[in-house]
Amino acid sequence: MTLLKIARMGHPVLKQRAAEVQDPTAPEIRRLVVDMIETMRDANGTGLAAPQVHIPLRVVVFFVNEGRAARENAGDDQDSGDFDADSRDGGVPLTVLINPELEFLSEDQSVGWEGCLSVPGLAGQVPRYTALRYSAYDLEGQRFERVAKGFHARVVQHECDHLDGVLYPQRMTDLSSLTFTTEIGAASEPSQEDGDSDG
């Protein structure tokens, strides 16, 4: 396992659309995923996309801590819409998405704090769709899909944005909430996700 260098906002790799992975089962993709997971854990992130480690491929790793999901979802209406069982999100185990695709299931959005490992020390309030279905390949080359709501949906959108060259400040509608994390009260402080919320 190797800790990878995280690209920071302004680096060209974070501004471009990442390329499709031709063979999800390739050994180099498995090595990349192992290193991404190690890097995400070392940085205390919730998610990480390959462009963030200077690899312009459509690969994401993430997980959702059950306690964090419960806190983040407490303010959202989790009963809106009729979706699959996965929509009642608590924790989500470590997940690998290769060539993910998103389908939004509702026009409803909620605003929540996000931070990013590629934008260290800052956080902002970002509107995101509250319900979506995502599909992707796993490391065995199998296609799978899940429905996500609330914080789970937020993390997936944040990480998949990286694959299209978008960072969370570009999604913000009110830049006055862009704040140093040290200035946010402990009760509402986002973690350095990158997926903390994200990756």
mmCIF file of C-alpha atoms in Angstrom:
data_model
loop_
_atom_site.group_PDB
_atom_site.id
_atom_site.type_symbol
_atom_site.label_atom_id
_atom_site.label_comp_id
_atom_site.label_asym_id
_atom_site.label_seq_id
_atom_site.Cartn_x
_atom_site.Cartn_y
_atom_site.Cartn_z
ATOM 1 C CA MET A 1 0.000 0.000 0.000
ATOM 2 C CA THR A 2 1.151 3.493 -0.839
ATOM 3 C CA LEU A 3 -0.045 6.843 0.440
ATOM 4 C CA LEU A 4 -0.774 9.031 -2.561
ATOM 5 C CA LYS A 5 -0.328 12.792 -2.849
ATOM 6 C CA ILE A 6 -3.650 14.635 -2.845
ATOM 7 C CA ALA A 7 -4.135 17.268 -5.551
ATOM 8 C CA ARG A 8 -5.346 20.633 -4.299
ATOM 9 C CA MET A 9 -7.781 23.088 -5.820
ATOM 10 C CA GLY A 10 -6.185 24.755 -8.837
ATOM 11 C CA HIS A 11 -4.343 21.685 -10.114
ATOM 12 C CA PRO A 12 -5.291 20.906 -13.733
ATOM 13 C CA VAL A 13 -6.161 17.253 -12.929
ATOM 14 C CA LEU A 14 -9.098 18.508 -10.840
ATOM 15 C CA LYS A 15 -10.502 20.577 -13.695
ATOM 16 C CA GLN A 16 -10.933 17.922 -16.378
ATOM 17 C CA ARG A 17 -13.349 15.100 -17.049
ATOM 18 C CA ALA A 18 -11.777 11.807 -16.005
ATOM 19 C CA ALA A 19 -11.513 8.968 -18.514
ATOM 20 C CA GLU A 20 -13.598 5.802 -18.409
ATOM 21 C CA VAL A 21 -11.872 2.731 -16.975
ATOM 22 C CA GLN A 22 -11.559 0.197 -19.799
ATOM 23 C CA ASP A 23 -11.140 -2.887 -17.586
ATOM 24 C CA PRO A 24 -12.395 -2.642 -13.974
ATOM 25 C CA THR A 25 -10.690 -5.967 -13.190
ATOM 26 C CA ALA A 26 -7.209 -4.857 -14.276
ATOM 27 C CA PRO A 27 -4.513 -5.326 -11.594
ATOM 28 C CA GLU A 28 -3.476 -1.676 -11.845
ATOM 29 C CA ILE A 29 -7.041 -0.592 -11.007
ATOM 30 C CA ARG A 30 -7.076 -2.864 -7.949
ATOM 31 C CA ARG A 31 -3.718 -1.389 -6.831
ATOM 32 C CA LEU A 32 -5.050 2.125 -7.360
ATOM 33 C CA VAL A 33 -8.142 1.371 -5.260
ATOM 34 C CA VAL A 34 -6.073 -0.125 -2.419
ATOM 35 C CA ASP A 35 -3.840 2.965 -2.383
ATOM 36 C CA MET A 36 -6.849 5.308 -2.556
ATOM 37 C CA ILE A 37 -8.458 3.603 0.429
ATOM 38 C CA GLU A 38 -5.234 3.861 2.427
ATOM 39 C CA THR A 39 -4.866 7.539 1.456
ATOM 40 C CA MET A 40 -8.503 8.324 2.337
ATOM 41 C CA ARG A 41 -8.171 6.677 5.749
ATOM 42 C CA ASP A 42 -4.869 8.405 6.470
ATOM 43 C CA ALA A 43 -6.472 11.782 5.691
ATOM 44 C CA ASN A 44 -9.601 11.002 7.757
ATOM 45 C CA GLY A 45 -11.782 11.352 4.682
ATOM 46 C CA THR A 46 -15.183 9.896 3.900
ATOM 47 C CA GLY A 47 -14.468 9.546 0.201
ATOM 48 C CA LEU A 48 -11.843 10.018 -2.457
ATOM 49 C CA ALA A 49 -11.921 10.183 -6.248
ATOM 50 C CA ALA A 50 -9.004 9.131 -8.450
ATOM 51 C CA PRO A 51 -8.458 12.641 -9.910
ATOM 52 C CA GLN A 52 -7.738 13.804 -6.365
ATOM 53 C CA VAL A 53 -4.663 11.575 -6.354
ATOM 54 C CA HIS A 54 -3.549 12.767 -9.803
ATOM 55 C CA ILE A 55 -5.090 9.809 -11.702
ATOM 56 C CA PRO A 56 -7.692 11.046 -14.227
ATOM 57 C CA LEU A 57 -9.857 7.908 -14.180
ATOM 58 C CA ARG A 58 -13.496 7.429 -13.174
ATOM 59 C CA VAL A 59 -12.885 5.668 -9.854
ATOM 60 C CA VAL A 60 -14.329 6.580 -6.440
ATOM 61 C CA VAL A 61 -14.017 5.053 -2.980
ATOM 62 C CA PHE A 62 -16.217 6.077 -0.053
ATOM 63 C CA PHE A 63 -18.021 4.958 3.066
ATOM 64 C CA VAL A 64 -20.671 6.526 5.279
ATOM 65 C CA ASN A 65 -20.270 6.323 9.039
ATOM 66 C CA GLU A 66 -23.634 5.412 10.608
ATOM 67 C CA GLY A 67 -23.373 7.990 13.390
ATOM 68 C CA ARG A 68 -22.401 10.723 10.971
ATOM 69 C CA ALA A 69 -25.251 9.791 8.630
ATOM 70 C CA ALA A 70 -27.752 9.958 11.498
ATOM 71 C CA ARG A 71 -26.526 13.443 12.501
ATOM 72 C CA GLU A 72 -26.473 14.761 8.941
ATOM 73 C CA ASN A 73 -29.852 13.269 8.059
ATOM 74 C CA ALA A 74 -31.561 14.534 11.222
ATOM 75 C CA GLY A 75 -32.415 17.839 9.584
ATOM 76 C CA ASP A 76 -33.570 16.369 6.275
ATOM 77 C CA ASP A 77 -36.974 14.971 5.427
ATOM 78 C CA GLN A 78 -36.071 11.341 4.959
ATOM 79 C CA ASP A 79 -39.659 10.277 4.273
ATOM 80 C CA SER A 80 -40.160 12.150 1.024
ATOM 81 C CA GLY A 81 -40.612 9.909 -1.962
ATOM 82 C CA ASP A 82 -41.114 6.194 -2.410
ATOM 83 C CA PHE A 83 -37.743 4.607 -2.999
ATOM 84 C CA ASP A 84 -35.976 1.299 -2.429
ATOM 85 C CA ALA A 85 -34.880 -0.010 0.970
ATOM 86 C CA ASP A 86 -31.403 1.487 0.502
ATOM 87 C CA SER A 87 -33.015 4.920 0.735
ATOM 88 C CA ARG A 88 -33.360 4.584 4.525
ATOM 89 C CA ASP A 89 -29.670 5.300 4.816
ATOM 90 C CA GLY A 90 -27.666 4.765 7.911
ATOM 91 C CA GLY A 91 -24.105 3.682 7.448
ATOM 92 C CA VAL A 92 -22.737 2.507 4.118
ATOM 93 C CA PRO A 93 -19.781 0.111 4.044
ATOM 94 C CA LEU A 94 -16.631 0.864 2.114
ATOM 95 C CA THR A 95 -17.698 1.024 -1.522
ATOM 96 C CA VAL A 96 -15.769 1.178 -4.798
ATOM 97 C CA LEU A 97 -17.422 2.841 -7.805
ATOM 98 C CA ILE A 98 -15.862 2.376 -11.234
ATOM 99 C CA ASN A 99 -17.436 4.329 -14.109
ATOM 100 C CA PRO A 100 -20.389 5.436 -11.946
ATOM 101 C CA GLU A 101 -23.608 6.854 -13.371
ATOM 102 C CA LEU A 102 -26.174 8.882 -11.405
ATOM 103 C CA GLU A 103 -29.927 9.211 -11.867
ATOM 104 C CA PHE A 104 -31.692 11.792 -9.709
ATOM 105 C CA LEU A 105 -34.984 10.510 -8.313
ATOM 106 C CA SER A 106 -36.395 13.813 -7.104
ATOM 107 C CA GLU A 107 -36.012 17.518 -7.816
ATOM 108 C CA ASP A 108 -35.805 18.124 -4.056
ATOM 109 C CA GLN A 109 -32.535 19.539 -2.777
ATOM 110 C CA SER A 110 -31.130 20.268 0.662
ATOM 111 C CA VAL A 111 -28.232 22.460 1.709
ATOM 112 C CA GLY A 112 -25.493 20.995 3.901
ATOM 113 C CA TRP A 113 -21.898 21.538 4.935
ATOM 114 C CA GLU A 114 -19.182 19.997 2.796
ATOM 115 C CA GLY A 115 -15.435 19.976 3.031
ATOM 116 C CA CYS A 116 -12.926 18.418 0.686
ATOM 117 C CA LEU A 117 -9.456 16.946 0.959
ATOM 118 C CA SER A 118 -8.553 18.937 -2.158
ATOM 119 C CA VAL A 119 -9.759 22.183 -0.536
ATOM 120 C CA PRO A 120 -8.141 21.756 2.893
ATOM 121 C CA GLY A 121 -9.211 23.869 5.838
ATOM 122 C CA LEU A 122 -12.392 25.205 4.224
ATOM 123 C CA ALA A 123 -16.047 24.194 4.219
ATOM 124 C CA GLY A 124 -19.181 25.569 2.636
ATOM 125 C CA GLN A 125 -22.901 25.001 2.404
ATOM 126 C CA VAL A 126 -23.760 23.166 -0.790
ATOM 127 C CA PRO A 127 -27.159 22.298 -2.290
ATOM 128 C CA ARG A 128 -27.477 18.665 -3.364
ATOM 129 C CA TYR A 129 -30.259 16.436 -4.623
ATOM 130 C CA THR A 130 -31.754 14.448 -1.760
ATOM 131 C CA ALA A 131 -32.402 11.165 -3.590
ATOM 132 C CA LEU A 132 -30.642 9.361 -6.404
ATOM 133 C CA ARG A 133 -29.877 5.984 -7.899
ATOM 134 C CA TYR A 134 -26.284 5.193 -8.779
ATOM 135 C CA SER A 135 -24.800 2.336 -10.735
ATOM 136 C CA ALA A 136 -21.178 1.369 -11.206
ATOM 137 C CA TYR A 137 -18.794 -1.529 -11.717
ATOM 138 C CA ASP A 138 -16.967 -3.172 -8.838
ATOM 139 C CA LEU A 139 -13.447 -4.620 -8.899
ATOM 140 C CA GLU A 140 -14.818 -7.933 -10.169
ATOM 141 C CA GLY A 141 -16.303 -6.218 -13.211
ATOM 142 C CA GLN A 142 -19.873 -6.657 -11.926
ATOM 143 C CA ARG A 143 -22.376 -3.863 -12.448
ATOM 144 C CA PHE A 144 -24.447 -2.959 -9.367
ATOM 145 C CA GLU A 145 -26.843 -0.225 -8.352
ATOM 146 C CA ARG A 146 -28.106 1.369 -5.153
ATOM 147 C CA VAL A 147 -30.580 4.027 -4.151
ATOM 148 C CA ALA A 148 -29.247 6.731 -1.843
ATOM 149 C CA LYS A 149 -30.891 9.487 0.158
ATOM 150 C CA GLY A 150 -29.674 12.161 2.526
ATOM 151 C CA PHE A 151 -26.014 12.183 3.476
ATOM 152 C CA HIS A 152 -25.295 9.045 1.427
ATOM 153 C CA ALA A 153 -26.620 10.848 -1.669
ATOM 154 C CA ARG A 154 -24.569 13.937 -0.800
ATOM 155 C CA VAL A 155 -21.323 11.963 -0.526
ATOM 156 C CA VAL A 156 -21.909 10.195 -3.852
ATOM 157 C CA GLN A 157 -22.659 13.475 -5.650
ATOM 158 C CA HIS A 158 -19.590 15.158 -4.144
ATOM 159 C CA GLU A 159 -17.263 12.338 -5.167
ATOM 160 C CA CYS A 160 -18.733 11.908 -8.646
ATOM 161 C CA ASP A 161 -18.410 15.653 -9.256
ATOM 162 C CA HIS A 162 -14.643 15.144 -9.019
ATOM 163 C CA LEU A 163 -14.874 12.828 -12.030
ATOM 164 C CA ASP A 164 -16.272 15.704 -14.077
ATOM 165 C CA GLY A 165 -13.792 18.338 -12.916
ATOM 166 C CA VAL A 166 -16.159 20.009 -10.417
ATOM 167 C CA LEU A 167 -15.258 20.995 -6.842
ATOM 168 C CA TYR A 168 -17.899 21.771 -4.236
ATOM 169 C CA PRO A 169 -17.352 25.586 -4.244
ATOM 170 C CA GLN A 170 -18.583 25.549 -7.848
ATOM 171 C CA ARG A 171 -21.896 24.093 -6.587
ATOM 172 C CA MET A 172 -22.384 26.682 -3.872
ATOM 173 C CA THR A 173 -25.139 29.250 -4.405
ATOM 174 C CA ASP A 174 -24.016 31.510 -1.546
ATOM 175 C CA LEU A 175 -20.271 31.937 -1.251
ATOM 176 C CA SER A 176 -20.691 33.868 2.010
ATOM 177 C CA SER A 177 -20.890 30.481 3.770
ATOM 178 C CA LEU A 178 -17.406 29.480 2.574
ATOM 179 C CA THR A 179 -15.608 29.324 5.899
ATOM 180 C CA PHE A 180 -12.422 28.112 7.536
ATOM 181 C CA THR A 181 -13.330 24.938 9.413
ATOM 182 C CA THR A 182 -11.733 26.372 12.554
ATOM 183 C CA GLU A 183 -14.387 29.103 12.533
ATOM 184 C CA ILE A 184 -17.355 26.735 12.510
ATOM 185 C CA GLY A 185 -18.898 25.739 15.838
ATOM 186 C CA ALA A 186 -17.983 22.241 16.991
ATOM 187 C CA ALA A 187 -21.608 21.099 16.744
ATOM 188 C CA SER A 188 -21.835 21.813 13.021
ATOM 189 C CA GLU A 189 -18.204 21.323 12.007
ATOM 190 C CA PRO A 190 -17.831 19.206 8.876
ATOM 191 C CA SER A 191 -15.062 16.699 8.733
ATOM 192 C CA GLN A 192 -12.424 16.888 6.027
ATOM 193 C CA GLU A 193 -14.267 14.703 3.765
ATOM 194 C CA ASP A 194 -13.872 14.755 0.386
ATOM 195 C CA GLY A 195 -16.312 13.289 1.057
ATOM 196 C CA ASP A 196 -16.314 14.587 4.493
ATOM 197 C CA SER A 197 -18.750 15.330 3.482
ATOM 198 C CA ASP A 198 -16.833 13.721 0.966
ATOM 199 C CA GLY A 199 -13.792 13.305 -0.948
#
